[in-house]
Amino acid sequence: MTSYPVSHARDATQFVEIARIGAGPKPLVLPRMLAKLGPSETARVLRNLRQANRPSPGLALESYWSRGAVLWGATGPVRFRLSPLGPLSPLDGPVPASTPPPASADGLQTDFAARLTDSSVRFALHIQKYVSERLTPIEDGAVEWKETDSPWLDVATLTIPAQNTLDAKGRATRDQVDTLAFNPWHAPAEFRPLGNLNRARRTVYAASAREWHAR
């Protein structure tokens, strides 16, 4: 899950193309992107990246989207979202701009740890059902599923219980989590990822895991 509703790339091929262009000389990024994607697609990609790469107001205040679709058992294809529950965390839409973001990446960890010390952190889990390939496409990861076409449905509440994540026990848990492999394909067949980008992730994550174990 990511803190932005859609991918900047429509499919795996475009994702790799944009990554290659972005890794090159900065003065050539825009000309190469225009040559490869054209004006309208380049404008869309840059707008998406600009909006997605905003400062975070805090890990407990973000919403997180699946981006791509997944199969949801008998319900069929869905996209899902975790949205913060709490007085400072509006369920729909971004956190107000008046909420100051933590000053650094470490600040995000410290802010989240402070919230967990005082109380549990809760998120609402919602899903959007697939309607059609035109309104809610599975293969185009850059298209947001509009709530007017497929409303968000309340499924469950995720509760992270109050705890001290910065003491010795908390750090040990963090270190253990850092050794785990998080892969959307670690799921039963009836809840498997769908779409071009997710199929590419299956291959890339498997290759990364083999490389990691070979070290």
mmCIF file with all atom_site columns, C-alpha atoms in Angstrom:
data_model
loop_
_atom_site.group_PDB
_atom_site.id
_atom_site.type_symbol
_atom_site.label_atom_id
_atom_site.label_alt_id
_atom_site.label_comp_id
_atom_site.label_asym_id
_atom_site.label_entity_id
_atom_site.label_seq_id
_atom_site.pdbx_PDB_ins_code
_atom_site.Cartn_x
_atom_site.Cartn_y
_atom_site.Cartn_z
_atom_site.occupancy
_atom_site.B_iso_or_equiv
_atom_site.pdbx_formal_charge
_atom_site.auth_seq_id
_atom_site.auth_comp_id
_atom_site.auth_asym_id
_atom_site.auth_atom_id
_atom_site.pdbx_PDB_model_num
ATOM 1   C CA . MET A 1 1   ? 0.000   0.000   0.000   1.00 0.00 ? 1   MET A CA 1
ATOM 2   C CA . THR A 1 2   ? 1.100   3.560   -0.666  1.00 0.00 ? 2   THR A CA 1
ATOM 3   C CA . SER A 1 3   ? -0.014  6.987   0.544   1.00 0.00 ? 3   SER A CA 1
ATOM 4   C CA . TYR A 1 4   ? -1.371  7.979   -2.892  1.00 0.00 ? 4   TYR A CA 1
ATOM 5   C CA . PRO A 1 5   ? -4.425  6.531   -4.669  1.00 0.00 ? 5   PRO A CA 1
ATOM 6   C CA . VAL A 1 6   ? -2.867  5.588   -8.018  1.00 0.00 ? 6   VAL A CA 1
ATOM 7   C CA . SER A 1 7   ? 0.420   4.733   -9.671  1.00 0.00 ? 7   SER A CA 1
ATOM 8   C CA . HIS A 1 8   ? 2.190   7.303   -11.814 1.00 0.00 ? 8   HIS A CA 1
ATOM 9   C CA . ALA A 1 9   ? 2.714   4.520   -14.376 1.00 0.00 ? 9   ALA A CA 1
ATOM 10  C CA . ARG A 1 10  ? -0.088  2.870   -16.318 1.00 0.00 ? 10  ARG A CA 1
ATOM 11  C CA . ASP A 1 11  ? 1.660   -0.484  -16.559 1.00 0.00 ? 11  ASP A CA 1
ATOM 12  C CA . ALA A 1 12  ? 4.956   -2.218  -15.829 1.00 0.00 ? 12  ALA A CA 1
ATOM 13  C CA . THR A 1 13  ? 6.533   -1.207  -19.145 1.00 0.00 ? 13  THR A CA 1
ATOM 14  C CA . GLN A 1 14  ? 5.833   2.470   -18.539 1.00 0.00 ? 14  GLN A CA 1
ATOM 15  C CA . PHE A 1 15  ? 7.032   2.143   -14.938 1.00 0.00 ? 15  PHE A CA 1
ATOM 16  C CA . VAL A 1 16  ? 10.432  0.861   -16.106 1.00 0.00 ? 16  VAL A CA 1
ATOM 17  C CA . GLU A 1 17  ? 10.686  3.518   -18.830 1.00 0.00 ? 17  GLU A CA 1
ATOM 18  C CA . ILE A 1 18  ? 10.028  6.333   -16.346 1.00 0.00 ? 18  ILE A CA 1
ATOM 19  C CA . ALA A 1 19  ? 12.494  4.849   -13.847 1.00 0.00 ? 19  ALA A CA 1
ATOM 20  C CA . ARG A 1 20  ? 15.219  4.649   -16.486 1.00 0.00 ? 20  ARG A CA 1
ATOM 21  C CA . ILE A 1 21  ? 14.616  8.222   -17.599 1.00 0.00 ? 21  ILE A CA 1
ATOM 22  C CA . GLY A 1 22  ? 14.585  9.461   -14.005 1.00 0.00 ? 22  GLY A CA 1
ATOM 23  C CA . ALA A 1 23  ? 17.886  7.739   -13.262 1.00 0.00 ? 23  ALA A CA 1
ATOM 24  C CA . GLY A 1 24  ? 19.622  9.621   -16.071 1.00 0.00 ? 24  GLY A CA 1
ATOM 25  C CA . PRO A 1 25  ? 20.976  13.183  -16.161 1.00 0.00 ? 25  PRO A CA 1
ATOM 26  C CA . LYS A 1 26  ? 18.451  15.611  -14.682 1.00 0.00 ? 26  LYS A CA 1
ATOM 27  C CA . PRO A 1 27  ? 18.579  18.142  -17.575 1.00 0.00 ? 27  PRO A CA 1
ATOM 28  C CA . LEU A 1 28  ? 17.559  15.346  -19.959 1.00 0.00 ? 28  LEU A CA 1
ATOM 29  C CA . VAL A 1 29  ? 14.659  13.951  -17.910 1.00 0.00 ? 29  VAL A CA 1
ATOM 30  C CA . LEU A 1 30  ? 11.970  16.204  -19.359 1.00 0.00 ? 30  LEU A CA 1
ATOM 31  C CA . PRO A 1 31  ? 13.124  16.002  -23.013 1.00 0.00 ? 31  PRO A CA 1
ATOM 32  C CA . ARG A 1 32  ? 13.446  12.221  -22.825 1.00 0.00 ? 32  ARG A CA 1
ATOM 33  C CA . MET A 1 33  ? 10.083  11.836  -21.142 1.00 0.00 ? 33  MET A CA 1
ATOM 34  C CA . LEU A 1 34  ? 8.417   14.029  -23.757 1.00 0.00 ? 34  LEU A CA 1
ATOM 35  C CA . ALA A 1 35  ? 10.045  12.009  -26.545 1.00 0.00 ? 35  ALA A CA 1
ATOM 36  C CA . LYS A 1 36  ? 9.031   8.680   -24.998 1.00 0.00 ? 36  LYS A CA 1
ATOM 37  C CA . LEU A 1 37  ? 5.578   9.448   -23.576 1.00 0.00 ? 37  LEU A CA 1
ATOM 38  C CA . GLY A 1 38  ? 4.357   12.521  -25.421 1.00 0.00 ? 38  GLY A CA 1
ATOM 39  C CA . PRO A 1 39  ? 3.151   15.848  -23.939 1.00 0.00 ? 39  PRO A CA 1
ATOM 40  C CA . SER A 1 40  ? -0.134  14.756  -22.331 1.00 0.00 ? 40  SER A CA 1
ATOM 41  C CA . GLU A 1 41  ? 1.271   11.612  -20.687 1.00 0.00 ? 41  GLU A CA 1
ATOM 42  C CA . THR A 1 42  ? 4.358   13.489  -19.495 1.00 0.00 ? 42  THR A CA 1
ATOM 43  C CA . ALA A 1 43  ? 2.149   16.172  -17.910 1.00 0.00 ? 43  ALA A CA 1
ATOM 44  C CA . ARG A 1 44  ? 0.050   13.498  -16.199 1.00 0.00 ? 44  ARG A CA 1
ATOM 45  C CA . VAL A 1 45  ? 3.070   11.611  -14.850 1.00 0.00 ? 45  VAL A CA 1
ATOM 46  C CA . LEU A 1 46  ? 4.779   14.758  -13.530 1.00 0.00 ? 46  LEU A CA 1
ATOM 47  C CA . ARG A 1 47  ? 1.544   16.009  -11.954 1.00 0.00 ? 47  ARG A CA 1
ATOM 48  C CA . ASN A 1 48  ? 1.007   12.660  -10.260 1.00 0.00 ? 48  ASN A CA 1
ATOM 49  C CA . LEU A 1 49  ? 4.580   12.500  -8.938  1.00 0.00 ? 49  LEU A CA 1
ATOM 50  C CA . ARG A 1 50  ? 4.408   16.091  -7.698  1.00 0.00 ? 50  ARG A CA 1
ATOM 51  C CA . GLN A 1 51  ? 1.189   15.452  -5.763  1.00 0.00 ? 51  GLN A CA 1
ATOM 52  C CA . ALA A 1 52  ? 2.334   12.092  -4.403  1.00 0.00 ? 52  ALA A CA 1
ATOM 53  C CA . ASN A 1 53  ? 5.727   13.341  -3.185  1.00 0.00 ? 53  ASN A CA 1
ATOM 54  C CA . ARG A 1 54  ? 4.343   15.824  -0.669  1.00 0.00 ? 54  ARG A CA 1
ATOM 55  C CA . PRO A 1 55  ? 5.644   15.969  2.934   1.00 0.00 ? 55  PRO A CA 1
ATOM 56  C CA . SER A 1 56  ? 3.838   13.477  5.153   1.00 0.00 ? 56  SER A CA 1
ATOM 57  C CA . PRO A 1 57  ? 1.805   14.899  8.062   1.00 0.00 ? 57  PRO A CA 1
ATOM 58  C CA . GLY A 1 58  ? 2.517   11.719  10.036  1.00 0.00 ? 58  GLY A CA 1
ATOM 59  C CA . LEU A 1 59  ? 2.182   7.972   9.568   1.00 0.00 ? 59  LEU A CA 1
ATOM 60  C CA . ALA A 1 60  ? -0.946  7.826   11.729  1.00 0.00 ? 60  ALA A CA 1
ATOM 61  C CA . LEU A 1 61  ? -2.593  10.600  9.709   1.00 0.00 ? 61  LEU A CA 1
ATOM 62  C CA . GLU A 1 62  ? -2.063  9.181   6.223   1.00 0.00 ? 62  GLU A CA 1
ATOM 63  C CA . SER A 1 63  ? -4.464  7.160   4.122   1.00 0.00 ? 63  SER A CA 1
ATOM 64  C CA . TYR A 1 64  ? -2.991  4.151   2.323   1.00 0.00 ? 64  TYR A CA 1
ATOM 65  C CA . TRP A 1 65  ? -4.277  2.684   -0.946  1.00 0.00 ? 65  TRP A CA 1
ATOM 66  C CA . SER A 1 66  ? -3.719  -0.664  -2.602  1.00 0.00 ? 66  SER A CA 1
ATOM 67  C CA . ARG A 1 67  ? -3.273  1.230   -5.899  1.00 0.00 ? 67  ARG A CA 1
ATOM 68  C CA . GLY A 1 68  ? -3.746  -1.891  -8.011  1.00 0.00 ? 68  GLY A CA 1
ATOM 69  C CA . ALA A 1 69  ? -6.747  -4.182  -7.794  1.00 0.00 ? 69  ALA A CA 1
ATOM 70  C CA . VAL A 1 70  ? -6.937  -7.465  -5.908  1.00 0.00 ? 70  VAL A CA 1
ATOM 71  C CA . LEU A 1 71  ? -9.424  -10.301 -5.969  1.00 0.00 ? 71  LEU A CA 1
ATOM 72  C CA . TRP A 1 72  ? -11.627 -10.175 -2.849  1.00 0.00 ? 72  TRP A CA 1
ATOM 73  C CA . GLY A 1 73  ? -13.076 -13.661 -2.730  1.00 0.00 ? 73  GLY A CA 1
ATOM 74  C CA . ALA A 1 74  ? -16.653 -13.927 -3.993  1.00 0.00 ? 74  ALA A CA 1
ATOM 75  C CA . THR A 1 75  ? -16.905 -10.111 -4.081  1.00 0.00 ? 75  THR A CA 1
ATOM 76  C CA . GLY A 1 76  ? -14.652 -10.046 -7.124  1.00 0.00 ? 76  GLY A CA 1
ATOM 77  C CA . PRO A 1 77  ? -11.983 -7.432  -7.954  1.00 0.00 ? 77  PRO A CA 1
ATOM 78  C CA . VAL A 1 78  ? -11.636 -4.494  -5.561  1.00 0.00 ? 78  VAL A CA 1
ATOM 79  C CA . ARG A 1 79  ? -9.258  -1.755  -4.550  1.00 0.00 ? 79  ARG A CA 1
ATOM 80  C CA . PHE A 1 80  ? -8.845  -1.181  -0.818  1.00 0.00 ? 80  PHE A CA 1
ATOM 81  C CA . ARG A 1 81  ? -7.837  1.680   1.439   1.00 0.00 ? 81  ARG A CA 1
ATOM 82  C CA . LEU A 1 82  ? -6.839  2.232   5.055   1.00 0.00 ? 82  LEU A CA 1
ATOM 83  C CA . SER A 1 83  ? -7.986  5.614   6.392   1.00 0.00 ? 83  SER A CA 1
ATOM 84  C CA . PRO A 1 84  ? -7.069  7.020   9.826   1.00 0.00 ? 84  PRO A CA 1
ATOM 85  C CA . LEU A 1 85  ? -9.695  7.105   12.547  1.00 0.00 ? 85  LEU A CA 1
ATOM 86  C CA . GLY A 1 86  ? -9.394  9.815   15.180  1.00 0.00 ? 86  GLY A CA 1
ATOM 87  C CA . PRO A 1 87  ? -10.159 13.460  15.969  1.00 0.00 ? 87  PRO A CA 1
ATOM 88  C CA . LEU A 1 88  ? -7.220  14.746  13.893  1.00 0.00 ? 88  LEU A CA 1
ATOM 89  C CA . SER A 1 89  ? -7.694  12.326  11.031  1.00 0.00 ? 89  SER A CA 1
ATOM 90  C CA . PRO A 1 90  ? -10.589 13.005  8.664   1.00 0.00 ? 90  PRO A CA 1
ATOM 91  C CA . LEU A 1 91  ? -11.804 9.782   7.073   1.00 0.00 ? 91  LEU A CA 1
ATOM 92  C CA . ASP A 1 92  ? -12.071 11.170  3.542   1.00 0.00 ? 92  ASP A CA 1
ATOM 93  C CA . GLY A 1 93  ? -9.505  13.375  1.862   1.00 0.00 ? 93  GLY A CA 1
ATOM 94  C CA . PRO A 1 94  ? -6.024  14.514  2.883   1.00 0.00 ? 94  PRO A CA 1
ATOM 95  C CA . VAL A 1 95  ? -5.070  15.849  6.279   1.00 0.00 ? 95  VAL A CA 1
ATOM 96  C CA . PRO A 1 96  ? -5.510  19.647  6.478   1.00 0.00 ? 96  PRO A CA 1
ATOM 97  C CA . ALA A 1 97  ? -2.479  21.658  5.393   1.00 0.00 ? 97  ALA A CA 1
ATOM 98  C CA . SER A 1 98  ? -2.370  23.277  8.843   1.00 0.00 ? 98  SER A CA 1
ATOM 99  C CA . THR A 1 99  ? -1.122  19.974  10.295  1.00 0.00 ? 99  THR A CA 1
ATOM 100 C CA . PRO A 1 100 ? 2.677   20.444  10.421  1.00 0.00 ? 100 PRO A CA 1
ATOM 101 C CA . PRO A 1 101 ? 4.634   17.472  9.037   1.00 0.00 ? 101 PRO A CA 1
ATOM 102 C CA . PRO A 1 102 ? 7.451   15.980  11.123  1.00 0.00 ? 102 PRO A CA 1
ATOM 103 C CA . ALA A 1 103 ? 10.759  17.675  10.390  1.00 0.00 ? 103 ALA A CA 1
ATOM 104 C CA . SER A 1 104 ? 12.561  14.566  9.139   1.00 0.00 ? 104 SER A CA 1
ATOM 105 C CA . ALA A 1 105 ? 12.201  10.874  8.304   1.00 0.00 ? 105 ALA A CA 1
ATOM 106 C CA . ASP A 1 106 ? 13.162  10.086  11.897  1.00 0.00 ? 106 ASP A CA 1
ATOM 107 C CA . GLY A 1 107 ? 10.454  12.530  12.924  1.00 0.00 ? 107 GLY A CA 1
ATOM 108 C CA . LEU A 1 108 ? 7.844   10.274  11.331  1.00 0.00 ? 108 LEU A CA 1
ATOM 109 C CA . GLN A 1 109 ? 9.008   7.382   13.513  1.00 0.00 ? 109 GLN A CA 1
ATOM 110 C CA . THR A 1 110 ? 9.126   9.529   16.642  1.00 0.00 ? 110 THR A CA 1
ATOM 111 C CA . ASP A 1 111 ? 5.683   11.014  15.980  1.00 0.00 ? 111 ASP A CA 1
ATOM 112 C CA . PHE A 1 112 ? 4.125   7.584   15.428  1.00 0.00 ? 112 PHE A CA 1
ATOM 113 C CA . ALA A 1 113 ? 5.835   6.189   18.528  1.00 0.00 ? 113 ALA A CA 1
ATOM 114 C CA . ALA A 1 114 ? 4.526   9.088   20.626  1.00 0.00 ? 114 ALA A CA 1
ATOM 115 C CA . ARG A 1 115 ? 0.960   8.480   19.434  1.00 0.00 ? 115 ARG A CA 1
ATOM 116 C CA . LEU A 1 116 ? 1.202   4.762   20.240  1.00 0.00 ? 116 LEU A CA 1
ATOM 117 C CA . THR A 1 117 ? 2.554   5.514   23.707  1.00 0.00 ? 117 THR A CA 1
ATOM 118 C CA . ASP A 1 118 ? -0.593  7.463   24.552  1.00 0.00 ? 118 ASP A CA 1
ATOM 119 C CA . SER A 1 119 ? -3.227  5.309   22.857  1.00 0.00 ? 119 SER A CA 1
ATOM 120 C CA . SER A 1 120 ? -3.930  2.843   20.073  1.00 0.00 ? 120 SER A CA 1
ATOM 121 C CA . VAL A 1 121 ? -3.876  3.977   16.442  1.00 0.00 ? 121 VAL A CA 1
ATOM 122 C CA . ARG A 1 122 ? -6.858  2.917   14.355  1.00 0.00 ? 122 ARG A CA 1
ATOM 123 C CA . PHE A 1 123 ? -7.545  2.774   10.635  1.00 0.00 ? 123 PHE A CA 1
ATOM 124 C CA . ALA A 1 124 ? -10.773 2.043   8.778   1.00 0.00 ? 124 ALA A CA 1
ATOM 125 C CA . LEU A 1 125 ? -10.500 -0.572  6.030   1.00 0.00 ? 125 LEU A CA 1
ATOM 126 C CA . HIS A 1 126 ? -12.689 0.140   2.993   1.00 0.00 ? 126 HIS A CA 1
ATOM 127 C CA . ILE A 1 127 ? -13.039 -1.518  -0.392  1.00 0.00 ? 127 ILE A CA 1
ATOM 128 C CA . GLN A 1 128 ? -14.255 -0.320  -3.786  1.00 0.00 ? 128 GLN A CA 1
ATOM 129 C CA . LYS A 1 129 ? -15.906 -2.907  -6.041  1.00 0.00 ? 129 LYS A CA 1
ATOM 130 C CA . TYR A 1 130 ? -15.018 -3.340  -9.700  1.00 0.00 ? 130 TYR A CA 1
ATOM 131 C CA . VAL A 1 131 ? -17.696 -1.939  -12.034 1.00 0.00 ? 131 VAL A CA 1
ATOM 132 C CA . SER A 1 132 ? -16.272 -2.071  -15.562 1.00 0.00 ? 132 SER A CA 1
ATOM 133 C CA . GLU A 1 133 ? -12.953 -1.784  -17.357 1.00 0.00 ? 133 GLU A CA 1
ATOM 134 C CA . ARG A 1 134 ? -13.975 1.708   -18.494 1.00 0.00 ? 134 ARG A CA 1
ATOM 135 C CA . LEU A 1 135 ? -14.888 3.106   -15.056 1.00 0.00 ? 135 LEU A CA 1
ATOM 136 C CA . THR A 1 136 ? -12.726 0.956   -12.780 1.00 0.00 ? 136 THR A CA 1
ATOM 137 C CA . PRO A 1 137 ? -9.916  -0.473  -14.945 1.00 0.00 ? 137 PRO A CA 1
ATOM 138 C CA . ILE A 1 138 ? -7.784  -3.284  -13.596 1.00 0.00 ? 138 ILE A CA 1
ATOM 139 C CA . GLU A 1 139 ? -5.018  -3.164  -16.206 1.00 0.00 ? 139 GLU A CA 1
ATOM 140 C CA . ASP A 1 140 ? -4.435  0.623   -16.091 1.00 0.00 ? 140 ASP A CA 1
ATOM 141 C CA . GLY A 1 141 ? -2.862  1.399   -12.721 1.00 0.00 ? 141 GLY A CA 1
ATOM 142 C CA . ALA A 1 142 ? -2.888  5.176   -13.294 1.00 0.00 ? 142 ALA A CA 1
ATOM 143 C CA . VAL A 1 143 ? -6.673  5.547   -13.291 1.00 0.00 ? 143 VAL A CA 1
ATOM 144 C CA . GLU A 1 144 ? -8.306  6.356   -9.957  1.00 0.00 ? 144 GLU A CA 1
ATOM 145 C CA . TRP A 1 145 ? -11.565 4.565   -9.254  1.00 0.00 ? 145 TRP A CA 1
ATOM 146 C CA . LYS A 1 146 ? -13.986 7.407   -8.568  1.00 0.00 ? 146 LYS A CA 1
ATOM 147 C CA . GLU A 1 147 ? -16.213 7.165   -5.532  1.00 0.00 ? 147 GLU A CA 1
ATOM 148 C CA . THR A 1 148 ? -19.173 8.316   -7.652  1.00 0.00 ? 148 THR A CA 1
ATOM 149 C CA . ASP A 1 149 ? -18.731 5.177   -9.773  1.00 0.00 ? 149 ASP A CA 1
ATOM 150 C CA . SER A 1 150 ? -17.867 2.762   -6.975  1.00 0.00 ? 150 SER A CA 1
ATOM 151 C CA . PRO A 1 151 ? -18.477 3.963   -3.393  1.00 0.00 ? 151 PRO A CA 1
ATOM 152 C CA . TRP A 1 152 ? -16.160 2.969   -0.575  1.00 0.00 ? 152 TRP A CA 1
ATOM 153 C CA . LEU A 1 153 ? -17.629 0.175   1.568   1.00 0.00 ? 153 LEU A CA 1
ATOM 154 C CA . ASP A 1 154 ? -16.699 -0.190  5.240   1.00 0.00 ? 154 ASP A CA 1
ATOM 155 C CA . VAL A 1 155 ? -15.182 -3.618  5.911   1.00 0.00 ? 155 VAL A CA 1
ATOM 156 C CA . ALA A 1 156 ? -13.252 -3.560  9.187   1.00 0.00 ? 156 ALA A CA 1
ATOM 157 C CA . THR A 1 157 ? -11.174 -1.556  11.650  1.00 0.00 ? 157 THR A CA 1
ATOM 158 C CA . LEU A 1 158 ? -7.432  -2.089  11.982  1.00 0.00 ? 158 LEU A CA 1
ATOM 159 C CA . THR A 1 159 ? -6.247  -1.332  15.523  1.00 0.00 ? 159 THR A CA 1
ATOM 160 C CA . ILE A 1 160 ? -2.557  -1.004  16.408  1.00 0.00 ? 160 ILE A CA 1
ATOM 161 C CA . PRO A 1 161 ? -2.559  -1.318  20.210  1.00 0.00 ? 161 PRO A CA 1
ATOM 162 C CA . ALA A 1 162 ? -0.811  1.203   22.447  1.00 0.00 ? 162 ALA A CA 1
ATOM 163 C CA . GLN A 1 163 ? 2.806   0.207   23.084  1.00 0.00 ? 163 GLN A CA 1
ATOM 164 C CA . ASN A 1 164 ? 6.327   1.529   23.404  1.00 0.00 ? 164 ASN A CA 1
ATOM 165 C CA . THR A 1 165 ? 8.041   0.992   20.050  1.00 0.00 ? 165 THR A CA 1
ATOM 166 C CA . LEU A 1 166 ? 11.273  2.722   21.101  1.00 0.00 ? 166 LEU A CA 1
ATOM 167 C CA . ASP A 1 167 ? 12.205  0.617   24.134  1.00 0.00 ? 167 ASP A CA 1
ATOM 168 C CA . ALA A 1 168 ? 14.307  -2.561  23.905  1.00 0.00 ? 168 ALA A CA 1
ATOM 169 C CA . LYS A 1 169 ? 11.312  -4.793  23.184  1.00 0.00 ? 169 LYS A CA 1
ATOM 170 C CA . GLY A 1 170 ? 9.978   -2.387  20.569  1.00 0.00 ? 170 GLY A CA 1
ATOM 171 C CA . ARG A 1 171 ? 13.328  -2.137  18.800  1.00 0.00 ? 171 ARG A CA 1
ATOM 172 C CA . ALA A 1 172 ? 13.665  -5.935  18.808  1.00 0.00 ? 172 ALA A CA 1
ATOM 173 C CA . THR A 1 173 ? 10.257  -6.235  17.168  1.00 0.00 ? 173 THR A CA 1
ATOM 174 C CA . ARG A 1 174 ? 11.222  -3.606  14.581  1.00 0.00 ? 174 ARG A CA 1
ATOM 175 C CA . ASP A 1 175 ? 14.448  -5.471  13.793  1.00 0.00 ? 175 ASP A CA 1
ATOM 176 C CA . GLN A 1 176 ? 12.510  -8.710  13.378  1.00 0.00 ? 176 GLN A CA 1
ATOM 177 C CA . VAL A 1 177 ? 9.994   -7.058  11.047  1.00 0.00 ? 177 VAL A CA 1
ATOM 178 C CA . ASP A 1 178 ? 12.865  -5.669  8.971   1.00 0.00 ? 178 ASP A CA 1
ATOM 179 C CA . THR A 1 179 ? 13.904  -9.248  8.150   1.00 0.00 ? 179 THR A CA 1
ATOM 180 C CA . LEU A 1 180 ? 10.481  -10.137 6.712   1.00 0.00 ? 180 LEU A CA 1
ATOM 181 C CA . ALA A 1 181 ? 9.548   -10.065 3.023   1.00 0.00 ? 181 ALA A CA 1
ATOM 182 C CA . PHE A 1 182 ? 6.381   -8.095  2.249   1.00 0.00 ? 182 PHE A CA 1
ATOM 183 C CA . ASN A 1 183 ? 4.880   -9.195  -1.038  1.00 0.00 ? 183 ASN A CA 1
ATOM 184 C CA . PRO A 1 184 ? 1.288   -8.703  -2.253  1.00 0.00 ? 184 PRO A CA 1
ATOM 185 C CA . TRP A 1 185 ? 1.466   -12.245 -3.631  1.00 0.00 ? 185 TRP A CA 1
ATOM 186 C CA . HIS A 1 186 ? 1.731   -13.668 -0.099  1.00 0.00 ? 186 HIS A CA 1
ATOM 187 C CA . ALA A 1 187 ? -2.030  -14.227 -0.182  1.00 0.00 ? 187 ALA A CA 1
ATOM 188 C CA . PRO A 1 188 ? -4.522  -17.047 -0.801  1.00 0.00 ? 188 PRO A CA 1
ATOM 189 C CA . ALA A 1 189 ? -5.555  -17.522 -4.425  1.00 0.00 ? 189 ALA A CA 1
ATOM 190 C CA . GLU A 1 190 ? -9.001  -16.054 -3.746  1.00 0.00 ? 190 GLU A CA 1
ATOM 191 C CA . PHE A 1 191 ? -7.322  -12.808 -2.611  1.00 0.00 ? 191 PHE A CA 1
ATOM 192 C CA . ARG A 1 192 ? -4.573  -12.644 -5.226  1.00 0.00 ? 192 ARG A CA 1
ATOM 193 C CA . PRO A 1 193 ? -3.333  -9.368  -6.784  1.00 0.00 ? 193 PRO A CA 1
ATOM 194 C CA . LEU A 1 194 ? -4.658  -8.430  -10.216 1.00 0.00 ? 194 LEU A CA 1
ATOM 195 C CA . GLY A 1 195 ? -3.452  -6.289  -13.093 1.00 0.00 ? 195 GLY A CA 1
ATOM 196 C CA . ASN A 1 196 ? -0.292  -5.682  -15.079 1.00 0.00 ? 196 ASN A CA 1
ATOM 197 C CA . LEU A 1 197 ? 1.672   -3.904  -12.358 1.00 0.00 ? 197 LEU A CA 1
ATOM 198 C CA . ASN A 1 198 ? 0.929   -6.599  -9.792  1.00 0.00 ? 198 ASN A CA 1
ATOM 199 C CA . ARG A 1 199 ? 1.916   -9.381  -12.183 1.00 0.00 ? 199 ARG A CA 1
ATOM 200 C CA . ALA A 1 200 ? 5.226   -7.589  -12.740 1.00 0.00 ? 200 ALA A CA 1
ATOM 201 C CA . ARG A 1 201 ? 5.697   -7.256  -8.981  1.00 0.00 ? 201 ARG A CA 1
ATOM 202 C CA . ARG A 1 202 ? 5.371   -11.020 -8.643  1.00 0.00 ? 202 ARG A CA 1
ATOM 203 C CA . THR A 1 203 ? 8.375   -11.552 -10.938 1.00 0.00 ? 203 THR A CA 1
ATOM 204 C CA . VAL A 1 204 ? 10.454  -8.671  -9.529  1.00 0.00 ? 204 VAL A CA 1
ATOM 205 C CA . TYR A 1 205 ? 9.853   -9.555  -5.868  1.00 0.00 ? 205 TYR A CA 1
ATOM 206 C CA . ALA A 1 206 ? 10.703  -13.204 -6.487  1.00 0.00 ? 206 ALA A CA 1
ATOM 207 C CA . ALA A 1 207 ? 13.972  -12.201 -8.199  1.00 0.00 ? 207 ALA A CA 1
ATOM 208 C CA . SER A 1 208 ? 14.802  -9.813  -5.330  1.00 0.00 ? 208 SER A CA 1
ATOM 209 C CA . ALA A 1 209 ? 14.184  -12.562 -2.774  1.00 0.00 ? 209 ALA A CA 1
ATOM 210 C CA . ARG A 1 210 ? 16.495  -14.973 -4.637  1.00 0.00 ? 210 ARG A CA 1
ATOM 211 C CA . GLU A 1 211 ? 19.215  -12.310 -4.779  1.00 0.00 ? 211 GLU A CA 1
ATOM 212 C CA . TRP A 1 212 ? 18.813  -11.579 -1.063  1.00 0.00 ? 212 TRP A CA 1
ATOM 213 C CA . HIS A 1 213 ? 19.119  -15.258 -0.085  1.00 0.00 ? 213 HIS A CA 1
ATOM 214 C CA . ALA A 1 214 ? 22.147  -15.670 -2.358  1.00 0.00 ? 214 ALA A CA 1
ATOM 215 C CA . ARG A 1 215 ? 24.107  -13.072 -0.422  1.00 0.00 ? 215 ARG A CA 1
#
